[in-house]
Amino acid sequence: MNLKEHIQQHKNQFDSEEMSARSEVLFKERLQTSRQQPKKSKVVYLRLIAVAASFVLVLSIFFWNQNSVANSKTSEVLAFLNNESAGKRLEGVYKFDDEFKNEDSKIINTLIDILHNDANANVKIATIDALLKFPSNDTVRTNLIAALKKEKTPLVQIKIIKSLSFLRENRAQKSLEELIDNEQTFPIVKSNALLAMNQLKE
């Protein structure tokens, strides 16, 4: 008798036979596992979201702290630069020169204002040095040229002339020529202007 005939003859027995106790237990375990699987996946997914959210929060706090520190430093330097005391303004220039590696538009604008309007020559000279940290900044360059046109203090004039020569700023040639041709220009300033002109023409 082959297998097919055996099954057909005992079909009723197979149909009526109850599931064994062990088979029933295994079936229930598998059913329970299949029901729990989506829950586990959901838990893992939620945990991943929580971790990602925590990471974003940490980054946000970090950048907020960085910005707060930067803003605090900027405010401190600006307070020095706007002080009535020339010594305090000079201290502010040095603080900027020492502590700032990147451009800060608020401070640079204040330094440019000092370059044009400060009454103290030492503060102006220190300011020029601070501005030279950013030689590619065109605002710095154009304001150095503009300052040369109206500056009357010889020491500051010489500092500006040397700075423009250092920057290889060819746009300064006209201002240098005017300074050289001006009868009121001090001889030492004229000699520095002539030297700068020759260097720019090389």
mmCIF file of C-alpha atoms in Angstrom, residues 13 27 29 42 47 58-59 79 86-87 101 104 113 125 133-134 137-138 142 166 176 179 188 201:
data_model
loop_
_atom_site.group_PDB
_atom_site.id
_atom_site.type_symbol
_atom_site.label_atom_id
_atom_site.label_comp_id
_atom_site.label_asym_id
_atom_site.label_seq_id
_atom_site.Cartn_x
_atom_site.Cartn_y
_atom_site.Cartn_z
ATOM 1 C CA GLN A 13 -8.646 9.490 11.732
ATOM 2 C CA PHE A 27 1.779 26.707 18.273
ATOM 3 C CA GLU A 29 4.426 30.169 21.580
ATOM 4 C CA LYS A 42 7.958 49.714 17.390
ATOM 5 C CA ARG A 47 14.214 54.324 20.958
ATOM 6 C CA VAL A 58 22.871 68.294 22.602
ATOM 7 C CA LEU A 59 24.088 69.868 19.353
ATOM 8 C CA ALA A 79 32.412 98.217 25.504
ATOM 9 C CA ALA A 86 42.005 106.151 25.379
ATOM 10 C CA GLY A 87 43.653 103.493 27.539
ATOM 11 C CA LYS A 101 40.669 84.835 14.831
ATOM 12 C CA ASP A 104 33.427 90.254 13.462
ATOM 13 C CA ASP A 113 35.195 104.433 12.979
ATOM 14 C CA ILE A 125 48.030 102.868 15.113
ATOM 15 C CA LYS A 133 44.589 90.739 10.412
ATOM 16 C CA PHE A 134 42.040 90.650 7.601
ATOM 17 C CA ASN A 137 38.599 92.433 3.534
ATOM 18 C CA ASP A 138 37.902 95.112 0.933
ATOM 19 C CA THR A 142 39.140 101.055 1.074
ATOM 20 C CA PHE A 166 52.180 95.794 2.693
ATOM 21 C CA LEU A 176 50.050 108.776 -2.169
ATOM 22 C CA LEU A 179 50.393 113.389 -0.195
ATOM 23 C CA ILE A 188 59.541 111.890 6.554
ATOM 24 C CA LYS A 201 54.811 100.116 -9.220
#
